[in-house]
Coordinates of C-alpha atoms in Angstrom, one line a residue:
M1141 CA 145.2 34.5 130.6
I1142 CA 147.8 32.4 132.1
F1143 CA 148.5 28.6 131.5
L1144 CA 146.3 27.5 134.3
V1145 CA 143.0 28.0 132.1
A1146 CA 144.4 25.6 129.4
V1147 CA 142.2 23.1 130.8
A1148 CA 139.3 25.1 130.6
W1149 CA 140.2 26.0 127.0
V1150 CA 140.3 22.4 126.1
A1151 CA 137.0 21.8 127.6
C1152 CA 135.5 24.9 126.1
L1153 CA 136.4 23.6 122.5
S1154 CA 136.1 19.8 122.7
T1155 CA 133.9 18.5 125.4
P1156 CA 130.3 17.5 124.0
V1157 CA 127.8 19.4 125.2
L1158 CA 125.0 18.6 127.9
A1159 CA 121.4 18.0 126.3
T1160 CA 119.3 21.6 126.3
A1161 CA 115.8 20.9 127.6
P1162 CA 113.0 23.2 126.4
V1163 CA 112.1 26.2 129.0
D1164 CA 108.8 24.3 130.3
T1165 CA 109.5 24.8 134.0
L1166 CA 111.8 27.4 135.9
G1167 CA 112.2 24.8 138.9
P1168 CA 114.0 26.4 141.3
L1169 CA 114.2 29.8 139.9
D1170 CA 112.4 32.9 140.6
P1171 CA 109.0 32.5 138.8
N1172 CA 109.8 35.8 137.0
A1173 CA 113.1 34.5 135.8
Q1174 CA 111.8 34.1 131.8
R1175 CA 110.3 37.5 132.0
D1176 CA 113.6 39.1 133.8
A1177 CA 115.9 37.4 131.5
Q1178 CA 113.9 38.6 128.3
R1179 CA 114.1 42.0 129.6
I1180 CA 117.8 41.9 130.0
I1181 CA 118.2 40.5 126.6
D1182 CA 116.1 43.1 124.8
F1183 CA 117.6 45.8 126.7
L1184 CA 121.3 45.1 125.7
T1185 CA 120.6 43.6 122.2
K1186 CA 118.2 46.3 120.7
G1187 CA 117.4 48.8 123.7
P1188 CA 119.1 51.5 125.2
G1189 CA 121.7 49.1 126.3
S1190 CA 122.9 48.3 122.9
G1191 CA 126.5 49.3 122.3
Q1192 CA 127.0 50.2 126.0
S1193 CA 129.4 47.4 126.6
W1194 CA 131.5 48.5 123.4
D1195 CA 131.6 52.2 124.3
K1196 CA 132.6 51.4 127.7
L1197 CA 135.7 49.1 126.6
A1198 CA 136.7 51.3 123.7
T1199 CA 137.1 54.2 125.9
F1200 CA 138.8 52.4 128.7
V1201 CA 141.3 50.8 126.4
D1202 CA 141.6 53.9 124.2
T1203 CA 142.0 56.1 127.3
I1204 CA 144.5 53.8 129.2
G1205 CA 146.0 51.3 126.8
S1206 CA 147.9 48.1 128.1
R1207 CA 148.2 47.7 131.8
V1208 CA 151.1 45.6 132.9
S1209 CA 151.5 44.5 136.7
G1210 CA 152.9 47.2 138.6
S1211 CA 153.0 49.8 135.9
P1212 CA 151.6 53.4 136.0
A1213 CA 148.9 52.6 133.5
L1214 CA 147.6 49.7 135.7
A1215 CA 147.3 52.2 138.4
A1216 CA 145.6 54.8 136.3
A1217 CA 143.3 51.8 135.4
V1218 CA 142.2 51.2 138.8
R1219 CA 141.6 55.1 139.4
Y1220 CA 139.6 55.0 136.0
M1221 CA 137.3 51.9 137.0
L1222 CA 136.6 53.2 140.6
D1223 CA 135.7 56.6 139.2
S1224 CA 133.4 55.0 136.5
L1225 CA 131.8 52.6 138.8
A1226 CA 130.8 55.2 141.2
N1227 CA 129.5 57.4 138.3
D1228 CA 127.6 54.4 137.2
G1229 CA 125.8 54.7 140.4
L1230 CA 126.8 51.2 141.8
E1231 CA 127.2 50.7 145.5
N1232 CA 129.9 49.9 147.9
V1233 CA 132.7 51.0 145.1
H1234 CA 136.1 50.4 146.9
G1235 CA 139.6 49.3 146.2
E1236 CA 141.1 46.2 148.0
A1237 CA 144.9 46.8 148.4
V1238 CA 147.3 43.8 147.2
T1239 CA 150.9 43.2 146.6
I1240 CA 151.9 42.9 143.2
P1241 CA 155.4 42.2 141.2
N1242 CA 156.6 45.2 139.1
W1243 CA 158.4 43.7 136.3
V1244 CA 159.7 46.3 133.5
R1245 CA 160.5 45.5 129.9
G1246 CA 162.7 48.2 128.9
N1247 CA 164.1 48.5 125.4
E1248 CA 164.8 45.1 123.6
Y1249 CA 165.8 43.7 120.5
A1250 CA 166.9 40.6 118.7
K1251 CA 168.9 40.3 115.4
M1252 CA 170.4 37.7 113.3
T1253 CA 174.0 38.6 112.8
F1254 CA 175.1 35.7 110.7
P1255 CA 174.7 34.2 108.0
R1256 CA 172.9 37.6 107.1
E1257 CA 171.8 40.3 109.2
K1258 CA 167.8 40.3 110.2
N1259 CA 165.9 41.9 112.9
L1260 CA 163.7 39.4 114.8
A1261 CA 160.6 40.6 116.0
M1262 CA 160.6 39.6 119.9
L1263 CA 159.0 40.3 123.2
G1264 CA 160.9 39.5 126.3
L1265 CA 158.8 37.2 128.5
G1266 CA 157.4 38.3 131.9
T1267 CA 160.2 37.9 134.9
S1268 CA 162.9 37.6 132.6
V1269 CA 166.3 39.2 133.7
G1270 CA 168.0 41.4 131.0
T1271 CA 171.0 40.7 129.0
G1272 CA 173.4 43.4 130.7
S1273 CA 174.3 46.7 128.7
G1274 CA 176.5 45.1 126.1
G1275 CA 173.7 42.3 125.2
I1276 CA 174.4 38.8 124.2
E1277 CA 175.6 37.5 120.9
A1278 CA 176.0 33.6 120.4
E1279 CA 175.5 30.8 118.0
I1280 CA 172.2 29.1 118.3
I1281 CA 171.1 25.9 118.7
V1282 CA 167.2 25.0 117.5
V1283 CA 165.6 22.4 119.3
S1284 CA 162.0 20.9 118.9
S1285 CA 161.5 19.6 122.3
F1286 CA 162.9 19.1 125.8
D1287 CA 163.9 15.8 124.6
D1288 CA 165.7 17.1 121.6
L1289 CA 167.3 19.8 124.1
K1290 CA 168.8 16.8 126.6
Q1291 CA 170.1 14.8 123.7
R1292 CA 171.8 17.9 122.2
A1293 CA 173.3 18.6 125.4
A1294 CA 174.7 15.3 125.6
T1295 CA 176.7 15.8 122.6
N1296 CA 178.0 18.9 124.1
E1297 CA 175.8 21.1 121.4
T1298 CA 174.4 23.7 123.9
Q1299 CA 177.0 24.8 126.1
G1300 CA 177.4 28.8 125.5
K1301 CA 174.7 28.9 122.9
I1302 CA 171.4 30.6 122.6
V1303 CA 168.6 27.8 122.5
V1304 CA 165.8 28.5 120.2
Y1305 CA 162.7 26.3 121.1
N1306 CA 160.6 25.5 117.8
Q1307 CA 158.1 23.5 119.4
Y1308 CA 155.8 23.0 116.6
C1309 CA 152.0 21.8 117.2
D1310 CA 149.3 21.3 114.4
W1311 CA 147.1 24.0 115.8
A1312 CA 144.5 23.3 112.9
S1313 CA 144.4 19.4 113.7
L1314 CA 144.7 20.1 117.8
P1315 CA 143.1 23.3 118.2
V1316 CA 142.6 21.9 121.9
D1317 CA 145.9 20.6 122.9
C1318 CA 148.2 22.9 121.1
Y1319 CA 148.1 25.6 123.8
G1320 CA 148.9 23.7 126.7
D1321 CA 151.5 21.2 124.8
S1322 CA 153.2 24.5 123.6
V1323 CA 153.1 26.8 126.7
I1324 CA 155.4 24.8 128.6
Y1325 CA 158.2 25.8 126.7
R1326 CA 157.5 29.5 127.3
A1327 CA 156.9 28.6 131.0
I1328 CA 160.0 26.9 132.0
G1329 CA 162.2 26.9 128.8
A1330 CA 164.8 29.3 130.1
S1331 CA 165.4 27.2 133.3
E1332 CA 165.8 24.0 131.2
A1333 CA 168.2 25.9 128.9
A1334 CA 170.2 27.0 131.6
K1335 CA 170.8 23.7 132.9
V1336 CA 172.7 22.9 129.6
G1337 CA 175.0 25.8 129.6
A1338 CA 172.9 28.0 127.5
V1339 CA 173.3 31.8 127.8
A1340 CA 169.7 32.9 126.5
A1341 CA 166.5 31.1 125.4
L1342 CA 164.2 32.2 122.5
V1343 CA 160.9 30.6 122.3
R1344 CA 158.5 30.3 119.6
S1345 CA 155.5 32.2 120.1
V1346 CA 152.3 30.4 121.5
A1347 CA 149.7 31.3 118.7
S1348 CA 147.6 29.4 116.5
F1349 CA 148.1 32.1 113.9
S1350 CA 151.0 34.6 112.8
I1351 CA 151.7 37.7 110.5
N1352 CA 155.3 38.0 111.9
S1353 CA 153.6 38.5 115.3
P1354 CA 155.3 37.8 118.7
H1355 CA 153.1 36.6 121.7
T1356 CA 154.7 37.3 125.1
G1357 CA 153.6 35.8 128.6
V1358 CA 154.9 35.1 131.7
Q1359 CA 157.9 32.5 132.2
D1360 CA 159.0 30.8 135.6
Y1361 CA 162.7 30.6 136.9
E1362 CA 163.3 27.2 138.6
P1363 CA 165.1 28.0 142.0
G1364 CA 168.5 27.3 142.3
V1365 CA 169.1 27.3 138.3
K1366 CA 170.9 30.3 136.7
K1367 CA 168.5 32.9 135.4
I1368 CA 169.0 33.9 131.8
P1369 CA 167.4 36.1 129.4
V1370 CA 164.4 34.7 127.6
A1371 CA 162.1 36.2 124.8
C1372 CA 159.7 35.1 122.4
I1373 CA 160.0 35.1 118.8
T1374 CA 157.5 34.8 115.9
I1375 CA 156.5 31.4 114.4
E1376 CA 157.9 32.5 110.9
D1377 CA 161.4 33.1 112.5
A1378 CA 161.6 30.1 114.6
A1379 CA 160.6 28.1 111.8
M1380 CA 163.3 29.9 109.5
L1381 CA 166.3 29.3 112.0
S1382 CA 165.1 25.6 112.1
R1383 CA 165.4 25.4 108.6
M1384 CA 168.8 26.9 108.3
Q1385 CA 170.3 24.5 110.9
D1386 CA 168.9 21.8 109.1
R1387 CA 171.2 22.8 106.1
G1388 CA 174.2 22.9 108.2
I1389 CA 174.1 26.8 108.8
A1390 CA 174.8 27.9 112.3
P1391 CA 173.0 31.2 112.7
R1392 CA 174.3 33.9 115.4
I1393 CA 171.8 36.2 117.1
K1394 CA 172.5 39.4 119.0
L1395 CA 170.0 39.6 121.7
Y1396 CA 169.7 42.8 123.9
M1397 CA 167.1 43.3 126.7
E1398 CA 166.6 45.8 129.5
A1399 CA 164.2 43.7 131.4
H1400 CA 164.4 44.0 135.1
T1401 CA 162.2 43.7 138.2
L1402 CA 161.6 46.4 140.8
P1403 CA 160.4 46.0 144.3
N1404 CA 156.8 44.7 144.7
A1405 CA 153.9 47.4 144.3
T1406 CA 150.6 48.1 145.8
S1407 CA 147.6 47.7 143.6
Y1408 CA 143.9 47.3 144.0
N1409 CA 141.2 44.6 143.0
V1410 CA 138.2 47.0 142.0
V1411 CA 135.0 46.2 143.7
A1412 CA 131.2 47.3 143.3
E1413 CA 128.1 46.0 144.2
L1414 CA 124.4 45.9 143.5
I1415 CA 123.2 45.1 147.2
G1416 CA 120.6 42.1 147.6
S1417 CA 117.1 43.1 148.8
K1418 CA 116.7 40.2 150.8
Y1419 CA 120.0 38.4 151.3
P1420 CA 122.7 41.2 151.2
D1421 CA 125.4 39.0 152.8
E1422 CA 125.2 36.6 150.1
V1423 CA 126.9 36.9 147.0
V1424 CA 127.0 36.0 143.3
L1425 CA 130.7 37.5 142.2
V1426 CA 131.0 38.5 138.5
S1427 CA 134.4 39.1 137.3
G1428 CA 137.5 39.9 134.7
H1429 CA 140.8 41.1 135.3
L1430 CA 142.0 44.6 134.9
D1431 CA 145.8 44.0 134.1
S1432 CA 147.1 42.9 130.7
W1433 CA 150.5 42.4 128.9
D1434 CA 152.3 45.5 128.0
V1435 CA 151.6 45.3 124.2
G1436 CA 148.4 45.7 122.3
Q1437 CA 145.3 47.4 124.2
G1438 CA 144.4 44.1 126.5
A1439 CA 140.8 44.7 124.7
M1440 CA 140.5 40.8 124.5
D1441 CA 142.6 39.6 127.6
D1442 CA 141.0 40.6 129.6
G1443 CA 139.4 44.4 129.1
G1444 CA 136.3 42.8 127.6
G1445 CA 136.0 40.1 130.8
A1446 CA 136.1 43.3 133.2
V1447 CA 133.7 45.3 131.3
L1448 CA 131.3 42.9 130.7
A1449 CA 131.2 42.1 134.5
W1450 CA 130.4 45.7 135.3
Q1451 CA 128.0 45.6 132.5
V1452 CA 125.9 43.0 134.5
L1453 CA 125.5 45.4 137.6
S1454 CA 124.7 48.3 135.4
T1455 CA 122.2 46.6 133.1
A1456 CA 120.4 45.5 136.6
A1457 CA 120.6 48.8 137.8
Q1458 CA 119.3 50.6 134.6
L1459 CA 116.2 48.1 134.6
G1460 CA 115.5 48.6 138.2
L1461 CA 116.3 44.8 138.6
R1462 CA 117.4 44.2 142.3
P1463 CA 118.1 40.8 143.1
L1464 CA 117.7 39.1 146.4
R1465 CA 121.2 38.5 146.8
T1466 CA 124.3 40.8 146.4
L1467 CA 125.7 41.1 142.8
R1468 CA 129.3 41.8 143.2
V1469 CA 131.9 42.7 140.3
V1470 CA 135.3 42.5 141.0
M1471 CA 138.3 43.5 138.7
W1472 CA 141.3 41.5 139.5
S1473 CA 144.8 43.0 139.8
C1474 CA 147.7 41.1 138.3
E1475 CA 146.1 37.9 137.0
E1476 CA 148.7 37.8 133.8
F1477 CA 151.4 36.8 136.5
G1478 CA 149.6 33.9 138.4
G1479 CA 146.3 35.1 139.7
I1480 CA 148.0 37.3 142.3
G1481 CA 145.5 39.7 143.0
S1482 CA 142.7 37.2 143.2
Q1483 CA 144.8 35.0 145.6
Q1484 CA 145.0 37.8 148.0
Y1485 CA 141.2 38.5 147.7
F1486 CA 140.7 34.6 148.4
D1487 CA 142.8 34.7 151.5
R1488 CA 141.0 37.7 152.8
H1489 CA 137.4 36.4 152.0
K1490 CA 137.7 32.6 152.2
S1491 CA 136.1 32.5 155.7
D1492 CA 132.9 33.9 154.1
A1493 CA 133.0 31.2 151.3
A1494 CA 129.3 29.6 152.6
N1495 CA 127.7 32.8 151.6
F1496 CA 129.3 32.8 148.0
S1497 CA 126.4 31.2 145.6
L1498 CA 128.1 31.7 142.4
V1499 CA 131.5 32.9 141.3
M1500 CA 132.2 34.0 137.8
E1501 CA 134.9 35.1 135.5
S1502 CA 135.3 36.0 132.0
D1503 CA 138.8 35.4 130.6
M1504 CA 138.6 33.3 127.4
G1505 CA 137.3 36.3 124.9
T1506 CA 134.2 37.8 125.2
F1507 CA 133.1 36.8 121.7
E1508 CA 129.9 35.4 120.2
P1509 CA 128.0 33.5 123.0
K1510 CA 127.3 29.6 122.9
G1511 CA 126.6 29.3 126.5
L1512 CA 128.3 28.4 129.8
Q1513 CA 131.0 26.6 131.5
F1514 CA 130.2 25.4 135.0
S1515 CA 132.0 23.5 137.8
G1516 CA 129.7 22.4 140.9
S1517 CA 127.4 19.6 142.2
A1518 CA 125.1 17.6 140.0
A1519 CA 122.0 19.6 141.6
A1520 CA 123.7 22.8 140.8
L1521 CA 124.2 21.7 137.4
S1522 CA 121.1 20.8 136.5
I1523 CA 119.9 24.3 137.8
M1524 CA 122.7 26.1 135.8
Q1525 CA 121.1 24.3 132.6
Q1526 CA 117.8 26.0 133.5
V1527 CA 119.5 29.4 133.7
A1528 CA 121.2 28.7 130.1
N1529 CA 117.9 27.8 128.7
L1530 CA 116.7 31.5 129.5
A1531 CA 119.4 32.4 126.8
A1532 CA 117.5 30.8 124.0
P1533 CA 117.0 34.0 122.0
L1534 CA 120.7 34.3 122.0
N1535 CA 121.4 30.7 120.7
A1536 CA 123.6 30.4 124.0
T1537 CA 122.1 27.5 125.7
L1538 CA 124.9 25.1 126.1
V1539 CA 126.5 24.2 129.2
L1540 CA 130.1 22.8 129.2
P1541 CA 132.3 21.5 132.3
N1542 CA 135.0 23.4 133.9
G1543 CA 133.6 26.7 134.9
A1544 CA 136.6 27.9 136.7
E1545 CA 139.2 30.2 135.6
T1546 CA 142.6 31.4 137.1
D1547 CA 141.0 33.8 139.4
T1548 CA 138.0 32.0 140.6
G1549 CA 139.9 28.4 140.8
P1550 CA 141.0 28.8 144.7
W1551 CA 136.9 29.2 145.2
A1552 CA 135.9 26.3 143.2
A1553 CA 138.4 24.1 144.8
I1554 CA 136.8 24.5 148.1
G1555 CA 133.4 23.8 146.7
V1556 CA 132.1 27.1 145.5
P1557 CA 130.2 27.0 142.2
A1558 CA 132.0 28.4 139.4
A1559 CA 130.9 29.6 135.9
S1560 CA 132.5 31.2 133.1
L1561 CA 131.3 32.5 129.6
A1562 CA 131.7 29.8 126.5
T1563 CA 132.0 31.6 123.4
H1564 CA 133.2 31.1 119.6
N1565 CA 136.8 32.0 120.6
E1566 CA 138.4 29.7 118.2
K1567 CA 140.8 32.7 117.0
Y1568 CA 141.7 33.9 120.6
F1569 CA 145.2 32.8 120.2
Y1570 CA 145.4 34.9 117.1
F1571 CA 145.5 37.8 119.2
H1572 CA 146.5 36.3 122.7
H1573 CA 149.5 38.5 124.4
S1574 CA 150.3 40.5 121.3
E1575 CA 150.1 43.7 119.5
G1576 CA 147.0 42.6 117.9
D1577 CA 144.9 42.3 121.0
T1578 CA 142.7 45.7 120.4
M1579 CA 139.2 46.7 120.1
S1580 CA 139.5 45.7 116.2
V1581 CA 139.0 42.1 117.7
F1582 CA 135.4 42.6 118.6
T1583 CA 132.0 44.0 117.0
P1584 CA 129.4 45.7 119.1
G1585 CA 126.9 43.4 118.6
T1586 CA 129.0 40.5 119.6
L1587 CA 129.6 42.4 123.0
D1588 CA 126.0 43.0 123.6
R1589 CA 125.1 39.5 123.4
A1590 CA 128.1 38.3 125.3
A1591 CA 127.0 40.8 128.1
A1592 CA 123.4 39.7 127.7
L1593 CA 124.3 36.1 128.7
Y1594 CA 126.6 37.1 131.5
A1595 CA 123.8 39.2 132.9
V1596 CA 121.2 36.6 132.3
A1597 CA 123.3 34.0 134.3
A1598 CA 124.4 36.1 137.0
F1599 CA 120.9 38.0 137.7
T1600 CA 119.1 34.7 137.5
V1601 CA 121.2 33.1 140.5
A1602 CA 121.5 36.1 142.4
N1603 CA 117.5 36.1 142.3
M1604 CA 116.9 32.4 143.2
P1605 CA 115.0 31.6 146.4
S1606 CA 117.9 29.5 147.5
K1607 CA 121.6 29.6 146.9
L1608 CA 122.9 27.0 144.4
P1609 CA 123.3 23.7 146.0
R1610 CA 126.8 22.4 146.7

């Protein structure tokens, strides 16, 4: 999950929900929609499908591990999924080639060398340059904001220093806004520091909770500005360095990073289908991204989303439910560096946009479901509320705005209806982009219920007599 989905995160936590009406009419839905939805829910929560999503995800992430863009692990993940989808009996299984960046972390460390020695937990940020073989050792300057940085620069306090961003935000009081307010320092902090003569930058991890855990992510150098190394450090260490500075101490840090970027690599968006019985050229797309950062297992971000999209088609196939329209799963490559694989998919297929009834993605954690997020016309929104009402046995009937996520955003921008899962993901940023992103985040029952909501929504829309109105 990258910065582009911050708005969706805000909507998921803060926007008042729409009223939920009783399921007393199916309106434009298939007459059997209620029956089919109940079959899906029963199959996944208390039938043969119970535990399937957990087993698929655990086997995948335990086997492959983390899957950063351009890595051998991401290539292995593509092969794994192509084989798994084919072995599951899905149709038209194939990969679509995409060109992606190939950034390599290498060995790295940060160490405070004055006023005492202390190893600092850190993770280099994606696309960062390295320090060179000798590393960089310098006095630090702690700043609380970009305005603070400019004020320090005006008094010649930043030249030759390592800038430490300690951008405090009260996540407990502002669980909605803190991610968007904080991630900007990760995104452009290096270039802003370089403009005022800094030799490197360290950024307080963008996280709502920490047990001395650094959280990585992508950063973006401004063209024409000197590229300096940049890494994240823990909330605890950023706060400690700030306290030291407030006492008149000038800490020094030794930073060593082997980070470098290799030539672009070829990867693949993984695609499979359950071909529609009446309108095979019309599509409901379900998706998650296959890549992750190179820490943890990438189970939450976004192995869970990719596997649940697979489970949508697998469930329909196991139940013998073939919708009128084609259900298509796409597992995107290279979301974490800016939705690169999905943008190339969009560029390749946008001429067929009229045939897309709905595009869906899950990239905010497959936790306990509470409903859907949706972007589309008022008429389509009314229908999606009816679709969500079918998930009443899951207690997941809410419909919130802003259904587009990073990979589905280009489709929503040209008017294709977009939806995503709304879940109880209040702890998402505990684990986001860190070593804590593992299978331990989930429980089997939670994944079953999230998969059931995803499958009910996608299958119901795919089986409607008409496409969603625009």
